[in-house]
Amino acid sequence: MTLELYREELALTAAALAAPGSGLLAADESTATIGKRFEAIGLDNTEANRRAYRTLLATTAGLAEHVSGVILYEETLFQDSDVIAVDPLAAAARSSGNGAPLVELFQRQGIIPGIKVDLGVEPLAGALPGESWCTGLKGLGDRAARYYARGARFAKWRAVLRISSEGCPSELAVRENAWGLARYARTVQEHGLVPIVEPEILMDGDHDIATTASVQEWVLRTVYEALAINGVFLEGSLLKPSMTTAGAECLQRPSSEEVGEFTLRTLVRTVPAAVPAILFLSGGLSEEDASVCLNAINAAAAQPAAPWHLGFSFGRALQHSCLNAWGGTNVAAGQAALLARARANGAASRGTYVVGSEPSDDSSLFVANYNY
Ligand code: 13P
């Protein structure tokens, strides 16, 4: 397989994911992470509960108006739902249960399925304490081919960097994580998957917004240099960065306008215009803060118009009130909460979100040293 075979398709997929007024639902929590979410609502982390919750997400009517794609965990990509398959013959051919595959339910709605392909982070030998590298390159081509055959059309790889007064991120961590992202991106493009390049900078720490901005410029510059060396096809790729904001313990809290202006400045200085969309992670911001900041980024990007679609790829900030409202049984309430935040973020992706106009749960979603 070569990238040439998929070039046109990759560009079309990336453009579809970058549809105006839309973003991604990051529902790719690992089994351990979704277990923590379930624990918070008093639910056991069983396969049946994970199936029920992800069926709720996949059957939320109207979600596709604001959500162009969904990032799945491997279990979900291959899991059947609780919804009885329309075609009984197809159902009979399935190995487990009668339900239609979850992936098919998303596709039926017009939501493009994607897959988390990294295998998590490990300590980075030779770097500073707490620094990591992202694993999963070995055998990635074969996995990508299997995921494509099952319907996935894009992939995600989350590299993690931190800022600290002890010197993080080190040059070693920046270079290693940029290189890993580039090897991953090139590899999955050769199998037809659009890579989401995610160099997350954690919010842990007391650094100010200007410090985040200068570190993030360095990180993104290094990432795009590595992508170029690896021949990654930028028009068939997406960026998933953190918003440029102060560390969670910084006493000088930036306004959403400042977050908008700093984030845009960072991106304009570092991200090639060939990239179709920049889809932010929520990183521990509350549901409403994430929407308000995304709205401010789009407001800052309006004049002159930024070259990319600026949308969302939220996990916590899209699902928090949904999980609480569902509580394991109330599907309608969970779906209504999900749709409300999807509408809010769809509007924020256009810069038209009115603060407080959609219900949210305003608890802080920040988790120190976050693992996905
Ligand atoms: P959050 O929006 O919860 O930060 O997660 C998004 C994600 O996909 C992290 O990799």
PDB file of N, CA and C in Angstrom, residues 165-251:
ATOM      1  N   SER A 165       8.446  24.132  36.122  1.00  0.00           N
ATOM      2  CA  SER A 165       9.584  25.001  36.426  1.00  0.00           C
ATOM      3  C   SER A 165      10.868  24.171  36.512  1.00  0.00           C
ATOM      4  N   GLU A 166      10.752  22.846  36.489  1.00  0.00           N
ATOM      5  CA  GLU A 166      11.960  21.993  36.494  1.00  0.00           C
ATOM      6  C   GLU A 166      12.506  21.791  35.080  1.00  0.00           C
ATOM      7  N   GLY A 167      11.921  22.444  34.107  1.00  0.00           N
ATOM      8  CA  GLY A 167      12.481  22.364  32.756  1.00  0.00           C
ATOM      9  C   GLY A 167      11.675  21.564  31.757  1.00  0.00           C
ATOM     10  N   CYS A 168      10.505  21.109  32.135  1.00  0.00           N
ATOM     11  CA  CYS A 168       9.643  20.396  31.177  1.00  0.00           C
ATOM     12  C   CYS A 168       8.940  21.419  30.283  1.00  0.00           C
ATOM     13  N   PRO A 169       8.772  21.107  29.018  1.00  0.00           N
ATOM     14  CA  PRO A 169       9.216  19.871  28.379  1.00  0.00           C
ATOM     15  C   PRO A 169      10.702  19.945  28.006  1.00  0.00           C
ATOM     16  N   SER A 170      11.364  18.807  28.103  1.00  0.00           N
ATOM     17  CA  SER A 170      12.764  18.745  27.672  1.00  0.00           C
ATOM     18  C   SER A 170      12.794  18.662  26.150  1.00  0.00           C
ATOM     19  N   GLU A 171      13.947  18.975  25.603  1.00  0.00           N
ATOM     20  CA  GLU A 171      14.076  18.877  24.141  1.00  0.00           C
ATOM     21  C   GLU A 171      13.852  17.431  23.695  1.00  0.00           C
ATOM     22  N   LEU A 172      14.329  16.496  24.508  1.00  0.00           N
ATOM     23  CA  LEU A 172      14.160  15.076  24.162  1.00  0.00           C
ATOM     24  C   LEU A 172      12.667  14.718  24.064  1.00  0.00           C
ATOM     25  N   ALA A 173      11.880  15.179  25.036  1.00  0.00           N
ATOM     26  CA  ALA A 173      10.443  14.849  25.032  1.00  0.00           C
ATOM     27  C   ALA A 173       9.746  15.490  23.827  1.00  0.00           C
ATOM     28  N   VAL A 174      10.103  16.723  23.528  1.00  0.00           N
ATOM     29  CA  VAL A 174       9.459  17.405  22.398  1.00  0.00           C
ATOM     30  C   VAL A 174       9.779  16.679  21.099  1.00  0.00           C
ATOM     31  N   ARG A 175      11.071  16.372  20.922  1.00  0.00           N
ATOM     32  CA  ARG A 175      11.463  15.725  19.656  1.00  0.00           C
ATOM     33  C   ARG A 175      10.899  14.316  19.532  1.00  0.00           C
ATOM     34  N   GLU A 176      10.966  13.537  20.595  1.00  0.00           N
ATOM     35  CA  GLU A 176      10.491  12.146  20.544  1.00  0.00           C
ATOM     36  C   GLU A 176       8.986  12.101  20.262  1.00  0.00           C
ATOM     37  N   ASN A 177       8.230  12.964  20.940  1.00  0.00           N
ATOM     38  CA  ASN A 177       6.781  12.937  20.740  1.00  0.00           C
ATOM     39  C   ASN A 177       6.380  13.447  19.367  1.00  0.00           C
ATOM     40  N   ALA A 178       7.114  14.438  18.859  1.00  0.00           N
ATOM     41  CA  ALA A 178       6.842  14.937  17.504  1.00  0.00           C
ATOM     42  C   ALA A 178       7.134  13.842  16.482  1.00  0.00           C
ATOM     43  N   TRP A 179       8.236  13.138  16.701  1.00  0.00           N
ATOM     44  CA  TRP A 179       8.626  12.085  15.746  1.00  0.00           C
ATOM     45  C   TRP A 179       7.617  10.937  15.778  1.00  0.00           C
ATOM     46  N   GLY A 180       7.179  10.556  16.955  1.00  0.00           N
ATOM     47  CA  GLY A 180       6.179   9.492  17.082  1.00  0.00           C
ATOM     48  C   GLY A 180       4.894   9.876  16.356  1.00  0.00           C
ATOM     49  N   LEU A 181       4.470  11.113  16.528  1.00  0.00           N
ATOM     50  CA  LEU A 181       3.248  11.579  15.846  1.00  0.00           C
ATOM     51  C   LEU A 181       3.422  11.497  14.332  1.00  0.00           C
ATOM     52  N   ALA A 182       4.599  11.848  13.861  1.00  0.00           N
ATOM     53  CA  ALA A 182       4.835  11.844  12.411  1.00  0.00           C
ATOM     54  C   ALA A 182       4.905  10.422  11.855  1.00  0.00           C
ATOM     55  N   ARG A 183       5.560   9.498  12.592  1.00  0.00           N
ATOM     56  CA  ARG A 183       5.619   8.100  12.129  1.00  0.00           C
ATOM     57  C   ARG A 183       4.206   7.506  12.077  1.00  0.00           C
ATOM     58  N   TYR A 184       3.432   7.794  13.115  1.00  0.00           N
ATOM     59  CA  TYR A 184       2.042   7.318  13.168  1.00  0.00           C
ATOM     60  C   TYR A 184       1.236   7.872  11.993  1.00  0.00           C
ATOM     61  N   ALA A 185       1.359   9.192  11.787  1.00  0.00           N
ATOM     62  CA  ALA A 185       0.532   9.851  10.765  1.00  0.00           C
ATOM     63  C   ALA A 185       0.829   9.264   9.383  1.00  0.00           C
ATOM     64  N   ARG A 186       2.103   9.099   9.087  1.00  0.00           N
ATOM     65  CA  ARG A 186       2.480   8.554   7.785  1.00  0.00           C
ATOM     66  C   ARG A 186       1.971   7.115   7.640  1.00  0.00           C
ATOM     67  N   THR A 187       2.126   6.345   8.707  1.00  0.00           N
ATOM     68  CA  THR A 187       1.741   4.927   8.654  1.00  0.00           C
ATOM     69  C   THR A 187       0.238   4.773   8.413  1.00  0.00           C
ATOM     70  N   VAL A 188      -0.590   5.497   9.143  1.00  0.00           N
ATOM     71  CA  VAL A 188      -2.036   5.289   8.950  1.00  0.00           C
ATOM     72  C   VAL A 188      -2.513   5.867   7.624  1.00  0.00           C
ATOM     73  N   GLN A 189      -1.855   6.926   7.148  1.00  0.00           N
ATOM     74  CA  GLN A 189      -2.256   7.457   5.824  1.00  0.00           C
ATOM     75  C   GLN A 189      -2.032   6.404   4.743  1.00  0.00           C
ATOM     76  N   GLU A 190      -1.017   5.581   4.892  1.00  0.00           N
ATOM     77  CA  GLU A 190      -0.759   4.542   3.884  1.00  0.00           C
ATOM     78  C   GLU A 190      -1.850   3.483   3.879  1.00  0.00           C
ATOM     79  N   HIS A 191      -2.720   3.503   4.886  1.00  0.00           N
ATOM     80  CA  HIS A 191      -3.824   2.533   4.945  1.00  0.00           C
ATOM     81  C   HIS A 191      -5.187   3.229   4.895  1.00  0.00           C
ATOM     82  N   GLY A 192      -5.199   4.470   4.446  1.00  0.00           N
ATOM     83  CA  GLY A 192      -6.464   5.150   4.184  1.00  0.00           C
ATOM     84  C   GLY A 192      -7.086   5.892   5.350  1.00  0.00           C
ATOM     85  N   LEU A 193      -6.381   5.956   6.492  1.00  0.00           N
ATOM     86  CA  LEU A 193      -6.949   6.656   7.647  1.00  0.00           C
ATOM     87  C   LEU A 193      -6.360   8.063   7.769  1.00  0.00           C
ATOM     88  N   VAL A 194      -7.232   9.048   7.954  1.00  0.00           N
ATOM     89  CA  VAL A 194      -6.784  10.429   8.189  1.00  0.00           C
ATOM     90  C   VAL A 194      -6.227  10.514   9.618  1.00  0.00           C
ATOM     91  N   PRO A 195      -4.976  10.928   9.781  1.00  0.00           N
ATOM     92  CA  PRO A 195      -4.442  11.006  11.144  1.00  0.00           C
ATOM     93  C   PRO A 195      -4.842  12.290  11.855  1.00  0.00           C
ATOM     94  N   ILE A 196      -5.331  12.129  13.069  1.00  0.00           N
ATOM     95  CA  ILE A 196      -5.472  13.288  13.950  1.00  0.00           C
ATOM     96  C   ILE A 196      -4.179  13.349  14.735  1.00  0.00           C
ATOM     97  N   VAL A 197      -3.493  14.456  14.597  1.00  0.00           N
ATOM     98  CA  VAL A 197      -2.201  14.637  15.245  1.00  0.00           C
ATOM     99  C   VAL A 197      -2.456  15.391  16.551  1.00  0.00           C
ATOM    100  N   GLU A 198      -2.228  14.722  17.673  1.00  0.00           N
ATOM    101  CA  GLU A 198      -2.605  15.318  18.963  1.00  0.00           C
ATOM    102  C   GLU A 198      -1.400  15.470  19.900  1.00  0.00           C
ATOM    103  N   PRO A 199      -0.758  16.632  19.870  1.00  0.00           N
ATOM    104  CA  PRO A 199       0.293  16.882  20.851  1.00  0.00           C
ATOM    105  C   PRO A 199      -0.319  17.636  22.025  1.00  0.00           C
ATOM    106  N   GLU A 200      -0.849  16.896  22.999  1.00  0.00           N
ATOM    107  CA  GLU A 200      -1.528  17.557  24.124  1.00  0.00           C
ATOM    108  C   GLU A 200      -0.489  18.152  25.075  1.00  0.00           C
ATOM    109  N   ILE A 201      -0.705  19.412  25.451  1.00  0.00           N
ATOM    110  CA  ILE A 201       0.102  20.013  26.512  1.00  0.00           C
ATOM    111  C   ILE A 201      -0.800  20.076  27.738  1.00  0.00           C
ATOM    112  N   LEU A 202      -0.435  19.333  28.767  1.00  0.00           N
ATOM    113  CA  LEU A 202      -1.294  19.245  29.954  1.00  0.00           C
ATOM    114  C   LEU A 202      -1.465  20.609  30.613  1.00  0.00           C
ATOM    115  N   MET A 203      -2.606  20.784  31.280  1.00  0.00           N
ATOM    116  CA  MET A 203      -2.857  22.047  31.999  1.00  0.00           C
ATOM    117  C   MET A 203      -2.231  22.046  33.393  1.00  0.00           C
ATOM    118  N   ASP A 204      -1.644  20.926  33.810  1.00  0.00           N
ATOM    119  CA  ASP A 204      -1.012  20.853  35.138  1.00  0.00           C
ATOM    120  C   ASP A 204       0.070  21.928  35.254  1.00  0.00           C
ATOM    121  N   GLY A 205       0.118  22.622  36.406  1.00  0.00           N
ATOM    122  CA  GLY A 205       1.200  23.589  36.635  1.00  0.00           C
ATOM    123  C   GLY A 205       0.684  24.986  36.904  1.00  0.00           C
ATOM    124  N   ASP A 206       1.609  25.878  37.298  1.00  0.00           N
ATOM    125  CA  ASP A 206       1.191  27.249  37.641  1.00  0.00           C
ATOM    126  C   ASP A 206       1.735  28.276  36.646  1.00  0.00           C
ATOM    127  N   HIS A 207       2.161  27.816  35.482  1.00  0.00           N
ATOM    128  CA  HIS A 207       2.703  28.703  34.446  1.00  0.00           C
ATOM    129  C   HIS A 207       1.618  29.613  33.867  1.00  0.00           C
ATOM    130  N   ASP A 208       2.041  30.789  33.376  1.00  0.00           N
ATOM    131  CA  ASP A 208       1.047  31.713  32.806  1.00  0.00           C
ATOM    132  C   ASP A 208       0.809  31.412  31.320  1.00  0.00           C
ATOM    133  N   ILE A 209      -0.144  32.137  30.758  1.00  0.00           N
ATOM    134  CA  ILE A 209      -0.556  31.843  29.371  1.00  0.00           C
ATOM    135  C   ILE A 209       0.568  32.133  28.369  1.00  0.00           C
ATOM    136  N   ALA A 210       1.399  33.124  28.661  1.00  0.00           N
ATOM    137  CA  ALA A 210       2.493  33.457  27.738  1.00  0.00           C
ATOM    138  C   ALA A 210       3.502  32.307  27.693  1.00  0.00           C
ATOM    139  N   THR A 211       3.723  31.659  28.839  1.00  0.00           N
ATOM    140  CA  THR A 211       4.644  30.509  28.873  1.00  0.00           C
ATOM    141  C   THR A 211       4.062  29.370  28.040  1.00  0.00           C
ATOM    142  N   THR A 212       2.774  29.095  28.235  1.00  0.00           N
ATOM    143  CA  THR A 212       2.143  28.039  27.425  1.00  0.00           C
ATOM    144  C   THR A 212       2.307  28.347  25.944  1.00  0.00           C
ATOM    145  N   ALA A 213       2.080  29.609  25.579  1.00  0.00           N
ATOM    146  CA  ALA A 213       2.151  29.979  24.156  1.00  0.00           C
ATOM    147  C   ALA A 213       3.544  29.711  23.600  1.00  0.00           C
ATOM    148  N   SER A 214       4.596  30.077  24.338  1.00  0.00           N
ATOM    149  CA  SER A 214       5.926  29.892  23.750  1.00  0.00           C
ATOM    150  C   SER A 214       6.287  28.409  23.688  1.00  0.00           C
ATOM    151  N   VAL A 215       5.892  27.626  24.696  1.00  0.00           N
ATOM    152  CA  VAL A 215       6.163  26.181  24.635  1.00  0.00           C
ATOM    153  C   VAL A 215       5.373  25.553  23.482  1.00  0.00           C
ATOM    154  N   GLN A 216       4.109  25.959  23.343  1.00  0.00           N
ATOM    155  CA  GLN A 216       3.270  25.342  22.306  1.00  0.00           C
ATOM    156  C   GLN A 216       3.777  25.692  20.900  1.00  0.00           C
ATOM    157  N   GLU A 217       4.298  26.905  20.739  1.00  0.00           N
ATOM    158  CA  GLU A 217       4.890  27.250  19.434  1.00  0.00           C
ATOM    159  C   GLU A 217       6.051  26.316  19.105  1.00  0.00           C
ATOM    160  N   TRP A 218       6.879  26.078  20.099  1.00  0.00           N
ATOM    161  CA  TRP A 218       8.030  25.185  19.910  1.00  0.00           C
ATOM    162  C   TRP A 218       7.554  23.773  19.561  1.00  0.00           C
ATOM    163  N   VAL A 219       6.578  23.293  20.316  1.00  0.00           N
ATOM    164  CA  VAL A 219       6.073  21.939  20.096  1.00  0.00           C
ATOM    165  C   VAL A 219       5.476  21.811  18.682  1.00  0.00           C
ATOM    166  N   LEU A 220       4.621  22.749  18.308  1.00  0.00           N
ATOM    167  CA  LEU A 220       3.949  22.636  17.005  1.00  0.00           C
ATOM    168  C   LEU A 220       4.942  22.795  15.848  1.00  0.00           C
ATOM    169  N   ARG A 221       5.902  23.695  16.017  1.00  0.00           N
ATOM    170  CA  ARG A 221       6.946  23.843  14.989  1.00  0.00           C
ATOM    171  C   ARG A 221       7.673  22.518  14.794  1.00  0.00           C
ATOM    172  N   THR A 222       8.001  21.867  15.912  1.00  0.00           N
ATOM    173  CA  THR A 222       8.745  20.604  15.842  1.00  0.00           C
ATOM    174  C   THR A 222       7.873  19.507  15.223  1.00  0.00           C
ATOM    175  N   VAL A 223       6.600  19.497  15.572  1.00  0.00           N
ATOM    176  CA  VAL A 223       5.678  18.501  15.019  1.00  0.00           C
ATOM    177  C   VAL A 223       5.582  18.667  13.493  1.00  0.00           C
ATOM    178  N   TYR A 224       5.390  19.893  13.021  1.00  0.00           N
ATOM    179  CA  TYR A 224       5.212  20.057  11.569  1.00  0.00           C
ATOM    180  C   TYR A 224       6.507  19.830  10.800  1.00  0.00           C
ATOM    181  N   GLU A 225       7.637  20.043  11.446  1.00  0.00           N
ATOM    182  CA  GLU A 225       8.908  19.705  10.800  1.00  0.00           C
ATOM    183  C   GLU A 225       9.001  18.174  10.650  1.00  0.00           C
ATOM    184  N   ALA A 226       8.650  17.451  11.710  1.00  0.00           N
ATOM    185  CA  ALA A 226       8.693  15.978  11.660  1.00  0.00           C
ATOM    186  C   ALA A 226       7.702  15.439  10.627  1.00  0.00           C
ATOM    187  N   LEU A 227       6.510  16.039  10.545  1.00  0.00           N
ATOM    188  CA  LEU A 227       5.522  15.588   9.552  1.00  0.00           C
ATOM    189  C   LEU A 227       6.076  15.786   8.142  1.00  0.00           C
ATOM    190  N   ALA A 228       6.774  16.905   7.927  1.00  0.00           N
ATOM    191  CA  ALA A 228       7.339  17.175   6.598  1.00  0.00           C
ATOM    192  C   ALA A 228       8.413  16.148   6.267  1.00  0.00           C
ATOM    193  N   ILE A 229       9.301  15.865   7.217  1.00  0.00           N
ATOM    194  CA  ILE A 229      10.385  14.898   6.958  1.00  0.00           C
ATOM    195  C   ILE A 229       9.803  13.524   6.612  1.00  0.00           C
ATOM    196  N   ASN A 230       8.658  13.185   7.233  1.00  0.00           N
ATOM    197  CA  ASN A 230       8.032  11.882   6.986  1.00  0.00           C
ATOM    198  C   ASN A 230       7.084  11.874   5.790  1.00  0.00           C
ATOM    199  N   GLY A 231       6.980  12.999   5.105  1.00  0.00           N
ATOM    200  CA  GLY A 231       6.133  13.054   3.917  1.00  0.00           C
ATOM    201  C   GLY A 231       4.652  12.900   4.215  1.00  0.00           C
ATOM    202  N   VAL A 232       4.214  13.397   5.354  1.00  0.00           N
ATOM    203  CA  VAL A 232       2.782  13.317   5.678  1.00  0.00           C
ATOM    204  C   VAL A 232       2.012  14.278   4.762  1.00  0.00           C
ATOM    205  N   PHE A 233       0.889  13.802   4.251  1.00  0.00           N
ATOM    206  CA  PHE A 233       0.056  14.574   3.334  1.00  0.00           C
ATOM    207  C   PHE A 233      -0.852  15.476   4.182  1.00  0.00           C
ATOM    208  N   LEU A 234      -0.501  16.753   4.256  1.00  0.00           N
ATOM    209  CA  LEU A 234      -1.172  17.643   5.212  1.00  0.00           C
ATOM    210  C   LEU A 234      -2.658  17.825   4.926  1.00  0.00           C
ATOM    211  N   GLU A 235      -3.038  17.857   3.652  1.00  0.00           N
ATOM    212  CA  GLU A 235      -4.458  18.054   3.309  1.00  0.00           C
ATOM    213  C   GLU A 235      -5.305  16.880   3.777  1.00  0.00           C
ATOM    214  N   GLY A 236      -4.662  15.775   4.048  1.00  0.00           N
ATOM    215  CA  GLY A 236      -5.367  14.589   4.547  1.00  0.00           C
ATOM    216  C   GLY A 236      -5.036  14.333   6.008  1.00  0.00           C
ATOM    217  N   SER A 237      -4.843  15.404   6.768  1.00  0.00           N
ATOM    218  CA  SER A 237      -4.533  15.260   8.203  1.00  0.00           C
ATOM    219  C   SER A 237      -5.270  16.345   8.982  1.00  0.00           C
ATOM    220  N   LEU A 238      -5.386  16.148  10.288  1.00  0.00           N
ATOM    221  CA  LEU A 238      -6.032  17.146  11.160  1.00  0.00           C
ATOM    222  C   LEU A 238      -5.170  17.347  12.398  1.00  0.00           C
ATOM    223  N   LEU A 239      -5.254  18.534  12.986  1.00  0.00           N
ATOM    224  CA  LEU A 239      -4.516  18.800  14.218  1.00  0.00           C
ATOM    225  C   LEU A 239      -5.487  18.860  15.397  1.00  0.00           C
ATOM    226  N   LYS A 240      -5.092  18.231  16.498  1.00  0.00           N
ATOM    227  CA  LYS A 240      -5.898  18.305  17.727  1.00  0.00           C
ATOM    228  C   LYS A 240      -5.005  18.836  18.851  1.00  0.00           C
ATOM    229  N   PRO A 241      -4.958  20.154  19.019  1.00  0.00           N
ATOM    230  CA  PRO A 241      -4.109  20.717  20.071  1.00  0.00           C
ATOM    231  C   PRO A 241      -4.914  21.062  21.316  1.00  0.00           C
ATOM    232  N   SER A 242      -4.192  21.398  22.378  1.00  0.00           N
ATOM    233  CA  SER A 242      -4.835  22.010  23.528  1.00  0.00           C
ATOM    234  C   SER A 242      -5.078  23.472  23.169  1.00  0.00           C
ATOM    235  N   MET A 243      -6.027  24.110  23.823  1.00  0.00           N
ATOM    236  CA  MET A 243      -6.153  25.557  23.682  1.00  0.00           C
ATOM    237  C   MET A 243      -4.973  26.186  24.427  1.00  0.00           C
ATOM    238  N   THR A 244      -4.551  27.361  23.988  1.00  0.00           N
ATOM    239  CA  THR A 244      -3.433  28.029  24.659  1.00  0.00           C
ATOM    240  C   THR A 244      -3.984  28.770  25.874  1.00  0.00           C
ATOM    241  N   THR A 245      -3.714  28.219  27.056  1.00  0.00           N
ATOM    242  CA  THR A 245      -4.240  28.832  28.273  1.00  0.00           C
ATOM    243  C   THR A 245      -3.223  28.696  29.398  1.00  0.00           C
ATOM    244  N   ALA A 246      -3.513  29.284  30.545  1.00  0.00           N
ATOM    245  CA  ALA A 246      -2.578  29.212  31.671  1.00  0.00           C
ATOM    246  C   ALA A 246      -2.677  27.851  32.355  1.00  0.00           C
ATOM    247  N   GLY A 247      -1.645  27.478  33.115  1.00  0.00           N
ATOM    248  CA  GLY A 247      -1.688  26.251  33.902  1.00  0.00           C
ATOM    249  C   GLY A 247      -2.840  26.313  34.902  1.00  0.00           C
ATOM    250  N   ALA A 248      -3.324  25.136  35.296  1.00  0.00           N
ATOM    251  CA  ALA A 248      -4.511  25.078  36.164  1.00  0.00           C
ATOM    252  C   ALA A 248      -4.290  25.774  37.505  1.00  0.00           C
ATOM    253  N   GLU A 249      -3.017  25.822  37.972  1.00  0.00           N
ATOM    254  CA  GLU A 249      -2.777  26.460  39.284  1.00  0.00           C
ATOM    255  C   GLU A 249      -2.265  27.886  39.163  1.00  0.00           C
ATOM    256  N   CYS A 250      -2.261  28.446  37.970  1.00  0.00           N
ATOM    257  CA  CYS A 250      -1.805  29.832  37.795  1.00  0.00           C
ATOM    258  C   CYS A 250      -2.869  30.776  38.373  1.00  0.00           C
ATOM    259  N   LEU A 251      -2.417  31.731  39.195  1.00  0.00           N
ATOM    260  CA  LEU A 251      -3.393  32.615  39.847  1.00  0.00           C
ATOM    261  C   LEU A 251      -3.948  33.669  38.888  1.00  0.00           C
TER     262      LEU A 251
END
